[in-house]
mmCIF file of C-alpha atoms and ligand atoms in Angstrom:
data_model
loop_
_atom_site.group_PDB
_atom_site.id
_atom_site.type_symbol
_atom_site.label_atom_id
_atom_site.label_comp_id
_atom_site.label_asym_id
_atom_site.label_seq_id
_atom_site.Cartn_x
_atom_site.Cartn_y
_atom_site.Cartn_z
ATOM 1 C CA MET A 1 -5.535 -20.529 -5.663
ATOM 2 C CA ASN A 2 -5.369 -20.339 -9.500
ATOM 3 C CA LYS A 3 -1.530 -19.862 -10.315
ATOM 4 C CA SER A 4 -1.140 -20.144 -13.701
ATOM 5 C CA SER A 5 1.652 -21.123 -16.415
ATOM 6 C CA LYS A 6 3.806 -18.883 -18.062
ATOM 7 C CA LYS A 7 2.905 -19.897 -20.805
ATOM 8 C CA GLU A 8 -0.691 -18.852 -20.538
ATOM 9 C CA ILE A 9 0.989 -15.896 -19.014
ATOM 10 C CA LYS A 10 3.079 -14.442 -22.080
ATOM 11 C CA ASN A 11 0.162 -14.761 -24.296
ATOM 12 C CA ASP A 12 -2.933 -13.554 -22.176
ATOM 13 C CA LEU A 13 -1.392 -10.414 -20.957
ATOM 14 C CA GLY A 14 -1.741 -7.957 -24.165
ATOM 15 C CA LEU A 15 1.343 -6.315 -23.362
ATOM 16 C CA THR A 16 3.297 -4.632 -26.309
ATOM 17 C CA ALA A 17 7.184 -5.170 -27.271
ATOM 18 C CA ASP A 18 7.348 -0.985 -25.856
ATOM 19 C CA ASP A 19 5.477 -2.235 -22.423
ATOM 20 C CA TYR A 20 7.698 -5.107 -22.025
ATOM 21 C CA LEU A 21 10.953 -2.334 -22.255
ATOM 22 C CA THR A 22 9.139 -0.332 -20.276
ATOM 23 C CA MET A 23 8.711 -2.287 -17.727
ATOM 24 C CA TYR A 24 12.490 -3.661 -18.072
ATOM 25 C CA ARG A 25 13.683 -0.284 -17.608
ATOM 26 C CA LEU A 26 11.464 0.206 -14.715
ATOM 27 C CA MET A 27 13.116 -2.035 -12.847
ATOM 28 C CA ARG A 28 17.010 -1.501 -13.961
ATOM 29 C CA LEU A 29 16.100 2.080 -13.149
ATOM 30 C CA THR A 30 15.005 0.748 -9.225
ATOM 31 C CA ARG A 31 18.403 -0.950 -9.174
ATOM 32 C CA GLN A 32 20.370 1.635 -9.703
ATOM 33 C CA PHE A 33 18.525 4.036 -6.908
ATOM 34 C CA ASP A 34 19.002 1.235 -4.436
ATOM 35 C CA GLN A 35 22.607 0.839 -5.675
ATOM 36 C CA GLY A 36 22.843 4.711 -4.977
ATOM 37 C CA ILE A 37 21.604 4.972 -2.082
ATOM 38 C CA ILE A 38 23.304 2.141 -0.588
ATOM 39 C CA ARG A 39 26.722 4.199 -1.668
ATOM 40 C CA LEU A 40 24.828 7.524 0.022
ATOM 41 C CA TYR A 41 24.380 5.740 3.198
ATOM 42 C CA ARG A 42 28.113 4.454 3.048
ATOM 43 C CA GLN A 43 29.194 8.039 2.324
ATOM 44 C CA ASN A 44 27.164 9.225 5.522
ATOM 45 C CA LYS A 45 25.101 11.088 3.618
ATOM 46 C CA MET A 46 21.959 9.932 4.270
ATOM 47 C CA LEU A 47 20.485 10.885 7.932
ATOM 48 C CA GLY A 48 18.330 7.869 7.811
ATOM 49 C CA GLY A 49 18.887 4.110 7.510
ATOM 50 C CA ALA A 50 18.530 2.735 3.856
ATOM 51 C CA TYR A 51 15.865 0.435 3.511
ATOM 52 C CA SER A 52 16.579 -1.666 -0.140
ATOM 53 C CA GLY A 53 13.993 -3.119 -2.147
ATOM 54 C CA TRP A 54 16.813 -4.994 -4.190
ATOM 55 C CA GLY A 55 14.792 -8.495 -4.984
ATOM 56 C CA ASN A 56 11.092 -6.721 -5.194
ATOM 57 C CA GLU A 57 11.087 -5.335 -7.834
ATOM 58 C CA ALA A 58 9.298 -7.351 -9.839
ATOM 59 C CA THR A 59 6.922 -6.750 -7.108
ATOM 60 C CA ALA A 60 7.006 -3.459 -7.358
ATOM 61 C CA VAL A 61 7.085 -2.873 -10.224
ATOM 62 C CA GLY A 62 4.579 -5.690 -12.422
ATOM 63 C CA SER A 63 1.768 -5.017 -10.086
ATOM 64 C CA ALA A 64 1.986 -1.024 -10.404
ATOM 65 C CA TYR A 65 1.909 -1.409 -13.966
ATOM 66 C CA ALA A 66 -1.686 -2.622 -13.785
ATOM 67 C CA MET A 67 -2.344 0.133 -12.634
ATOM 68 C CA MET A 68 -4.648 2.904 -14.230
ATOM 69 C CA PRO A 69 -3.808 6.945 -13.432
ATOM 70 C CA GLN A 70 -7.016 7.209 -11.442
ATOM 71 C CA ASP A 71 -5.837 4.961 -9.057
ATOM 72 C CA TYR A 72 -4.422 4.851 -5.330
ATOM 73 C CA LEU A 73 -1.035 3.307 -4.455
ATOM 74 C CA TYR A 74 -0.159 3.308 -0.719
ATOM 75 C CA PRO A 75 3.560 1.271 -0.968
ATOM 76 C CA MET A 76 5.333 0.103 1.957
ATOM 77 C CA HIS A 77 9.567 0.715 2.015
ATOM 78 C CA ARG A 78 10.463 -1.766 -0.253
ATOM 79 C CA ASP A 79 8.519 -0.029 -3.449
ATOM 80 C CA ILE A 80 10.240 2.326 -4.675
ATOM 81 C CA GLY A 81 10.097 0.449 -7.984
ATOM 82 C CA ALA A 82 5.920 1.180 -7.628
ATOM 83 C CA HIS A 83 6.797 4.972 -7.230
ATOM 84 C CA PHE A 84 8.717 4.687 -10.351
ATOM 85 C CA THR A 85 6.131 2.849 -12.170
ATOM 86 C CA ARG A 86 3.296 5.687 -11.105
ATOM 87 C CA GLY A 87 5.775 8.069 -12.669
ATOM 88 C CA GLN A 88 7.508 9.800 -10.091
ATOM 89 C CA SER A 89 10.822 11.597 -10.772
ATOM 90 C CA ALA A 90 14.398 10.037 -9.743
ATOM 91 C CA ARG A 91 15.319 13.397 -8.157
ATOM 92 C CA ALA A 92 12.358 14.140 -6.378
ATOM 93 C CA LEU A 93 12.880 10.834 -4.139
ATOM 94 C CA MET A 94 16.102 11.228 -4.178
ATOM 95 C CA LEU A 95 16.123 14.807 -2.700
ATOM 96 C CA ASN A 96 13.870 12.660 -0.312
ATOM 97 C CA HIS A 97 16.174 10.454 0.905
ATOM 98 C CA LEU A 98 18.864 12.980 1.599
ATOM 99 C CA ALA A 99 16.143 14.333 3.328
ATOM 100 C CA LYS A 100 16.862 18.413 1.691
ATOM 101 C CA GLY A 101 14.129 20.775 1.348
ATOM 102 C CA GLU A 102 12.868 20.898 -1.804
ATOM 103 C CA GLY A 103 11.628 16.983 -1.462
ATOM 104 C CA PRO A 104 8.317 16.525 -1.249
ATOM 105 C CA THR A 105 8.732 16.334 2.554
ATOM 106 C CA LYS A 106 10.448 19.174 2.789
ATOM 107 C CA GLY A 107 13.429 17.952 4.492
ATOM 108 C CA ARG A 108 11.177 15.739 7.318
ATOM 109 C CA ASP A 109 11.533 12.212 6.012
ATOM 110 C CA GLY A 110 14.936 10.317 4.669
ATOM 111 C CA THR A 111 12.973 7.437 2.856
ATOM 112 C CA GLY A 112 9.831 7.454 1.306
ATOM 113 C CA HIS A 113 6.852 8.687 3.745
ATOM 114 C CA TYR A 114 5.671 11.186 1.601
ATOM 115 C CA TYR A 115 2.147 12.310 -0.860
ATOM 116 C CA ASP A 116 2.012 13.220 -3.660
ATOM 117 C CA LYS A 117 -1.537 13.932 -4.898
ATOM 118 C CA SER A 118 -1.321 14.224 -8.053
ATOM 119 C CA LEU A 119 0.114 10.857 -8.674
ATOM 120 C CA ARG A 120 -2.073 9.674 -5.947
ATOM 121 C CA ILE A 121 1.050 7.906 -4.345
ATOM 122 C CA VAL A 122 -0.189 7.794 -0.300
ATOM 123 C CA GLY A 123 3.646 7.088 1.033
ATOM 124 C CA ASN A 124 3.957 4.518 3.802
ATOM 125 C CA ILE A 125 2.848 5.302 7.315
ATOM 126 C CA SER A 126 6.190 3.867 9.590
ATOM 127 C CA HIS A 127 3.848 2.099 11.600
ATOM 128 C CA LEU A 128 3.393 -1.359 10.407
ATOM 129 C CA ALA A 129 -0.289 -2.064 9.273
ATOM 130 C CA ALA A 130 -1.477 1.384 10.204
ATOM 131 C CA MET A 131 -1.592 1.664 6.149
ATOM 132 C CA ILE A 132 -4.403 -0.895 5.512
ATOM 133 C CA PRO A 133 -7.498 0.919 6.947
ATOM 134 C CA GLN A 134 -6.586 4.151 5.830
ATOM 135 C CA ALA A 135 -6.018 2.602 2.894
ATOM 136 C CA VAL A 136 -9.240 0.394 2.641
ATOM 137 C CA GLY A 137 -11.289 3.896 3.638
ATOM 138 C CA THR A 138 -9.178 5.170 0.044
ATOM 139 C CA ALA A 139 -11.447 2.384 -1.446
ATOM 140 C CA LEU A 140 -14.570 3.637 0.894
ATOM 141 C CA ALA A 141 -14.623 6.823 -0.788
ATOM 142 C CA ALA A 142 -13.554 6.422 -4.094
ATOM 143 C CA VAL A 143 -16.410 4.165 -4.321
ATOM 144 C CA LYS A 144 -18.591 6.250 -2.946
ATOM 145 C CA LYS A 145 -16.902 9.539 -5.947
ATOM 146 C CA LYS A 146 -17.600 6.755 -8.144
ATOM 147 C CA GLU A 147 -14.376 7.410 -9.653
ATOM 148 C CA ASN A 148 -13.325 3.689 -10.869
ATOM 149 C CA ALA A 149 -10.206 3.741 -8.897
ATOM 150 C CA ILE A 150 -8.224 0.388 -7.310
ATOM 151 C CA VAL A 151 -6.397 1.200 -4.193
ATOM 152 C CA LEU A 152 -3.454 -1.160 -4.210
ATOM 153 C CA ASN A 153 -1.459 -1.868 -0.486
ATOM 154 C CA TYR A 154 1.580 -3.763 0.333
ATOM 155 C CA ILE A 155 2.497 -5.025 3.527
ATOM 156 C CA GLY A 156 5.229 -7.450 4.874
ATOM 157 C CA ASP A 157 5.655 -10.937 6.005
ATOM 158 C CA GLY A 158 5.797 -8.918 9.248
ATOM 159 C CA GLY A 159 3.491 -6.303 9.066
ATOM 160 C CA MET A 160 1.038 -8.801 8.189
ATOM 161 C CA ASN A 161 0.660 -9.963 11.807
ATOM 162 C CA VAL A 162 -0.510 -6.591 13.439
ATOM 163 C CA GLY A 163 -4.087 -5.891 14.174
ATOM 164 C CA GLU A 164 -4.774 -3.442 12.079
ATOM 165 C CA PHE A 165 -4.120 -6.222 9.005
ATOM 166 C CA HIS A 166 -7.779 -8.023 10.225
ATOM 167 C CA GLU A 167 -9.605 -4.730 10.789
ATOM 168 C CA GLY A 168 -8.819 -3.346 7.591
ATOM 169 C CA LEU A 169 -8.925 -6.874 5.382
ATOM 170 C CA ASN A 170 -12.558 -7.899 7.079
ATOM 171 C CA MET A 171 -14.079 -4.281 6.060
ATOM 172 C CA ALA A 172 -12.790 -4.284 2.780
ATOM 173 C CA ALA A 173 -14.242 -7.923 2.207
ATOM 174 C CA VAL A 174 -17.507 -7.195 3.893
ATOM 175 C CA TRP A 175 -18.762 -3.908 1.993
ATOM 176 C CA LYS A 176 -16.811 -5.598 -1.150
ATOM 177 C CA LEU A 177 -14.281 -2.763 -1.550
ATOM 178 C CA PRO A 178 -11.871 -2.691 -4.405
ATOM 179 C CA PHE A 179 -9.324 -2.928 -2.201
ATOM 180 C CA ILE A 180 -5.532 -5.198 -3.739
ATOM 181 C CA LEU A 181 -3.207 -6.411 -0.605
ATOM 182 C CA ILE A 182 -0.171 -7.909 -1.986
ATOM 183 C CA ILE A 183 2.079 -9.830 0.951
ATOM 184 C CA GLU A 184 5.243 -9.089 0.567
ATOM 185 C CA ASN A 185 6.820 -12.414 1.420
ATOM 186 C CA ASN A 186 10.132 -11.932 1.580
ATOM 187 C CA GLN A 187 10.930 -14.398 4.272
ATOM 188 C CA TYR A 188 12.022 -12.100 7.209
ATOM 189 C CA ALA A 189 11.195 -8.862 9.007
ATOM 190 C CA TYR A 190 14.153 -7.668 10.262
ATOM 191 C CA SER A 191 15.722 -10.849 11.968
ATOM 192 C CA THR A 192 12.855 -12.791 12.294
ATOM 193 C CA PRO A 193 12.297 -15.595 9.918
ATOM 194 C CA THR A 194 8.366 -16.540 8.729
ATOM 195 C CA HIS A 195 8.562 -19.956 10.673
ATOM 196 C CA LEU A 196 8.217 -17.292 14.038
ATOM 197 C CA GLN A 197 6.196 -15.421 12.474
ATOM 198 C CA TYR A 198 2.983 -17.634 11.376
ATOM 199 C CA ALA A 199 1.929 -21.125 12.344
ATOM 200 C CA CYS A 200 0.235 -21.827 8.798
ATOM 201 C CA GLU A 201 0.835 -22.832 5.675
ATOM 202 C CA SER A 202 1.134 -19.339 4.018
ATOM 203 C CA PRO A 203 0.040 -16.279 4.517
ATOM 204 C CA VAL A 204 -2.095 -16.047 1.759
ATOM 205 C CA ASP A 205 -4.018 -18.670 3.620
ATOM 206 C CA ARG A 206 -6.073 -16.173 5.378
ATOM 207 C CA ALA A 207 -7.605 -14.847 2.311
ATOM 208 C CA ALA A 208 -10.214 -17.893 3.132
ATOM 209 C CA GLY A 209 -10.774 -16.148 6.670
ATOM 210 C CA TYR A 210 -12.080 -13.086 5.194
ATOM 211 C CA GLY A 211 -14.369 -15.004 2.992
ATOM 212 C CA MET A 212 -12.255 -12.890 -0.073
ATOM 213 C CA PRO A 213 -10.183 -14.393 -2.786
ATOM 214 C CA GLY A 214 -5.911 -15.259 -1.933
ATOM 215 C CA VAL A 215 -3.737 -15.922 -4.696
ATOM 216 C CA LYS A 216 -0.102 -17.147 -3.937
ATOM 217 C CA ILE A 217 2.381 -16.031 -7.332
ATOM 218 C CA ASP A 218 5.998 -15.829 -7.359
ATOM 219 C CA GLY A 219 7.322 -11.545 -6.829
ATOM 220 C CA THR A 220 10.070 -12.361 -8.461
ATOM 221 C CA ASP A 221 8.437 -12.967 -11.826
ATOM 222 C CA ILE A 222 7.212 -9.960 -13.083
ATOM 223 C CA LEU A 223 4.604 -11.327 -15.366
ATOM 224 C CA GLU A 224 3.089 -13.356 -13.477
ATOM 225 C CA VAL A 225 2.586 -10.510 -10.574
ATOM 226 C CA TYR A 226 1.031 -8.157 -13.465
ATOM 227 C CA ARG A 227 -1.241 -10.608 -14.731
ATOM 228 C CA THR A 228 -2.227 -11.619 -11.115
ATOM 229 C CA CYS A 229 -2.483 -7.902 -10.812
ATOM 230 C CA LYS A 230 -4.581 -6.956 -13.791
ATOM 231 C CA GLU A 231 -6.968 -10.000 -12.948
ATOM 232 C CA ALA A 232 -7.747 -8.532 -9.088
ATOM 233 C CA PHE A 233 -7.700 -5.000 -10.150
ATOM 234 C CA GLU A 234 -10.627 -5.696 -13.248
ATOM 235 C CA ARG A 235 -12.450 -8.103 -10.930
ATOM 236 C CA ALA A 236 -12.218 -4.968 -8.006
ATOM 237 C CA ARG A 237 -13.595 -2.388 -10.694
ATOM 238 C CA ALA A 238 -15.885 -4.691 -11.997
ATOM 239 C CA GLY A 239 -17.343 -3.929 -8.079
ATOM 240 C CA GLU A 240 -16.684 -8.320 -7.143
ATOM 241 C CA GLY A 241 -14.506 -6.675 -4.470
ATOM 242 C CA PRO A 242 -10.813 -7.398 -2.455
ATOM 243 C CA THR A 243 -8.016 -9.970 -3.206
ATOM 244 C CA LEU A 244 -5.305 -11.168 -1.284
ATOM 245 C CA ILE A 245 -1.907 -11.647 -2.958
ATOM 246 C CA GLU A 246 1.052 -13.258 -1.620
ATOM 247 C CA SER A 247 4.333 -12.414 -3.449
ATOM 248 C CA VAL A 248 7.379 -14.506 -2.332
ATOM 249 C CA THR A 249 10.251 -12.932 -2.888
ATOM 250 C CA MET A 250 13.750 -12.710 -1.003
ATOM 251 C CA ARG A 251 15.407 -10.140 0.605
ATOM 252 C CA MET A 252 18.369 -9.782 -0.863
ATOM 253 C CA ARG A 253 20.225 -7.102 1.898
ATOM 254 C CA GLY A 254 19.475 -6.683 5.921
ATOM 255 C CA HIS A 255 17.092 -5.296 6.454
ATOM 256 C CA ALA A 256 18.520 -1.516 6.225
ATOM 257 C CA GLU A 257 21.802 -1.293 4.949
ATOM 258 C CA HIS A 258 23.304 -1.199 8.938
ATOM 259 C CA ASP A 259 22.532 -5.130 8.993
ATOM 260 C CA ALA A 260 24.606 -7.227 7.689
ATOM 261 C CA HIS A 261 22.164 -9.777 8.154
ATOM 262 C CA GLU A 262 24.792 -12.729 9.414
ATOM 263 C CA TYR A 263 21.664 -14.223 11.038
ATOM 264 C CA TYR A 264 21.038 -15.638 7.519
ATOM 265 C CA PRO A 265 21.787 -19.095 6.867
ATOM 266 C CA LYS A 266 24.629 -20.406 4.514
ATOM 267 C CA GLY A 267 23.979 -20.657 0.949
ATOM 268 C CA LEU A 268 20.150 -18.994 1.383
ATOM 269 C CA LEU A 269 21.079 -15.625 -0.789
ATOM 270 C CA GLU A 270 23.340 -17.554 -3.002
ATOM 271 C CA LYS A 271 19.794 -19.848 -4.263
ATOM 272 C CA TRP A 272 17.849 -16.557 -4.472
ATOM 273 C CA GLU A 273 20.605 -15.307 -6.604
ATOM 274 C CA LYS A 274 19.530 -17.686 -9.021
ATOM 275 C CA LYS A 275 16.224 -16.007 -8.849
ATOM 276 C CA ASP A 276 17.533 -12.295 -9.894
ATOM 277 C CA PRO A 277 14.322 -10.794 -10.992
ATOM 278 C CA ILE A 278 15.778 -8.643 -13.284
ATOM 279 C CA VAL A 279 18.434 -11.324 -14.800
ATOM 280 C CA GLN A 280 15.139 -13.687 -15.262
ATOM 281 C CA PHE A 281 12.915 -10.937 -17.510
ATOM 282 C CA GLU A 282 16.371 -9.626 -18.882
ATOM 283 C CA THR A 283 16.558 -13.781 -20.166
ATOM 284 C CA PHE A 284 13.451 -13.412 -21.126
ATOM 285 C CA LEU A 285 13.085 -10.722 -23.230
ATOM 286 C CA LEU A 286 16.623 -11.858 -24.742
ATOM 287 C CA LYS A 287 14.885 -14.882 -25.940
ATOM 288 C CA GLU A 288 11.478 -13.103 -27.303
ATOM 289 C CA LYS A 289 13.721 -11.258 -29.456
ATOM 290 C CA ILE A 290 12.327 -7.794 -27.795
ATOM 291 C CA LEU A 291 15.846 -6.976 -26.544
ATOM 292 C CA THR A 292 18.946 -7.083 -27.661
ATOM 293 C CA ASP A 293 22.804 -7.109 -26.068
ATOM 294 C CA LYS A 294 22.738 -2.849 -27.855
ATOM 295 C CA LYS A 295 19.121 -2.366 -26.115
ATOM 296 C CA ILE A 296 20.627 -3.434 -22.297
ATOM 297 C CA LYS A 297 23.154 -1.430 -22.940
ATOM 298 C CA GLU A 298 21.426 1.935 -23.298
ATOM 299 C CA ILE A 299 18.850 1.326 -21.340
ATOM 300 C CA GLU A 300 22.046 0.922 -18.533
ATOM 301 C CA THR A 301 23.415 4.262 -19.875
ATOM 302 C CA SER A 302 20.146 6.112 -19.481
ATOM 303 C CA VAL A 303 19.226 4.179 -16.244
ATOM 304 C CA ILE A 304 23.197 5.457 -14.645
ATOM 305 C CA ALA A 305 22.987 9.586 -16.048
ATOM 306 C CA GLU A 306 19.431 9.074 -14.488
ATOM 307 C CA ILE A 307 19.812 8.112 -10.872
ATOM 308 C CA ASP A 308 23.661 10.007 -10.849
ATOM 309 C CA GLU A 309 21.829 13.454 -12.710
ATOM 310 C CA ALA A 310 19.547 12.827 -9.152
ATOM 311 C CA ILE A 311 22.404 12.210 -6.848
ATOM 312 C CA GLU A 312 23.834 14.867 -8.350
ATOM 313 C CA TYR A 313 20.980 17.539 -7.738
ATOM 314 C CA ALA A 314 19.860 16.320 -4.176
ATOM 315 C CA ASP A 315 23.684 16.589 -2.889
ATOM 316 C CA LYS A 316 23.710 19.974 -3.839
ATOM 317 C CA ALA A 317 20.860 20.931 -2.467
ATOM 318 C CA PRO A 318 20.331 22.619 0.421
ATOM 319 C CA TYR A 319 18.403 21.401 3.743
ATOM 320 C CA PRO A 320 15.419 22.813 5.363
ATOM 321 C CA ASN A 321 15.333 25.846 6.752
ATOM 322 C CA GLY A 322 14.766 25.448 10.858
ATOM 323 C CA ALA A 323 12.307 28.302 11.211
ATOM 324 C CA ASP A 324 9.693 25.915 8.661
ATOM 325 C CA ALA A 325 9.811 23.340 10.701
ATOM 326 C CA GLU A 326 6.596 24.539 12.232
ATOM 327 C CA LEU A 327 5.239 24.930 8.745
ATOM 328 C CA GLY A 328 2.858 21.840 6.880
ATOM 329 C CA VAL A 329 2.000 20.205 10.007
ATOM 330 C CA TYR A 330 -1.192 20.580 10.360
ATOM 331 C CA ALA A 331 -4.062 20.786 7.882
ATOM 332 C CA ASP A 332 -5.068 23.582 5.963
HETATM 333 C C1 LIG B 1 4.461 -1.323 14.484
HETATM 334 C C2 LIG B 1 5.804 -1.244 13.724
HETATM 335 N N1 LIG B 1 6.440 -2.528 14.543
HETATM 336 C C3 LIG B 1 7.911 -2.121 14.651
HETATM 337 C C4 LIG B 1 8.385 -1.726 13.547
HETATM 338 C C5 LIG B 1 9.490 -1.505 12.958
HETATM 339 N N2 LIG B 1 9.951 -2.036 11.838
HETATM 340 C C6 LIG B 1 10.304 -1.485 10.562
HETATM 341 S S1 LIG B 1 9.984 -2.407 9.607
HETATM 342 C C7 LIG B 1 10.030 -3.866 9.819
HETATM 343 C C8 LIG B 1 10.306 -5.298 9.981
HETATM 344 C C9 LIG B 1 9.105 -5.365 8.442
HETATM 345 O O1 LIG B 1 9.458 -7.240 8.629
HETATM 346 P P1 LIG B 1 8.379 -7.160 6.680
HETATM 347 O O2 LIG B 1 6.871 -6.806 7.334
HETATM 348 O O3 LIG B 1 8.485 -8.700 6.997
HETATM 349 O O4 LIG B 1 8.960 -6.065 5.872
HETATM 350 P P2 LIG B 1 10.126 -6.341 4.925
HETATM 351 O O5 LIG B 1 11.184 -5.245 5.666
HETATM 352 O O6 LIG B 1 10.637 -8.084 5.102
HETATM 353 O O7 LIG B 1 10.218 -5.916 3.818
HETATM 354 C C10 LIG B 1 9.898 -3.376 12.125
HETATM 355 C C11 LIG B 1 10.397 -4.652 13.552
HETATM 356 C C12 LIG B 1 7.255 -0.292 12.860
HETATM 357 N N3 LIG B 1 7.832 0.046 11.835
HETATM 358 N N4 LIG B 1 6.269 -0.242 13.271
HETATM 359 MG MG1 LIG B 2 9.761 -9.355 5.237
#
């Protein structure tokens, strides 16, 4: 484990003040999107569930911010921040969440299960861990095609206990593929707490068994996430193989919005609220004088406008034509 101090992180990142502000805005945009889908769910405008990434913004944005355009993203259901960071539009994401005909899946999905070829986003496969061998296969293809690309994939503390996790990581390690897997250890898989999911001390301990580096980080600290990913991506690009990263966070809402998480012990959320990723980064940026109260207000106004526009557009957009249901089922 090579967990570094905050001071080191702050000094050796090579990020500019503009980068910091962009990262902050992306986190705020992600939270605003989240609030939007929570509201739409309550208004009965979502056909399926609303999965919140509240608490996961630093992990999603910080990791994707370290990617290069030729890289591939295999996100999970709480990684909307990574979609935004790759350049996905709020409008496209909202159209998909409302299952509208103009959305990336043309109304077939209500969350983030879409593929965007130009942004190299391979949206989640619903079956947990099924993405891992596919993402590893993409890493193998990227090496064969000499793309100088890495593949970034995420899994939860629950999903990591499915067989494909083992198969995928083993192959990635044996073939030294440019594959990075982030375990989003957000304390729960639906209502199951982590002590009922694994008996080792930390999920990252598994890395040694596959013969790859494992790094455990504070997933609420965007700079720590960014730095760890940047190092892992550089190693991967240099042909030194995969890395397993355990990002420790908290799922701040229920599994989805229908779930009032009554099973959370008293005081748990209050404890994690003190570690809110956005507040932490905002405090840091204010202290460093990169952000001012005026700038915060400007960013707030602009993310609210961006999400409001996306909601208004997607809300008015039509559902798909029934007659098109059979289109796009098979590849050309
Ligand atoms: C193989 C499989 N089993 C069950 C499910 C249903 N399911 C979807 S998400 C989820 C919980 C996942 O928990 P975790 O991996 O910790 O991710 P989190 O939701 O906490 O981010 C479950 C049980 C599924 N999609 N796939
Ligand atoms: Mg979880």
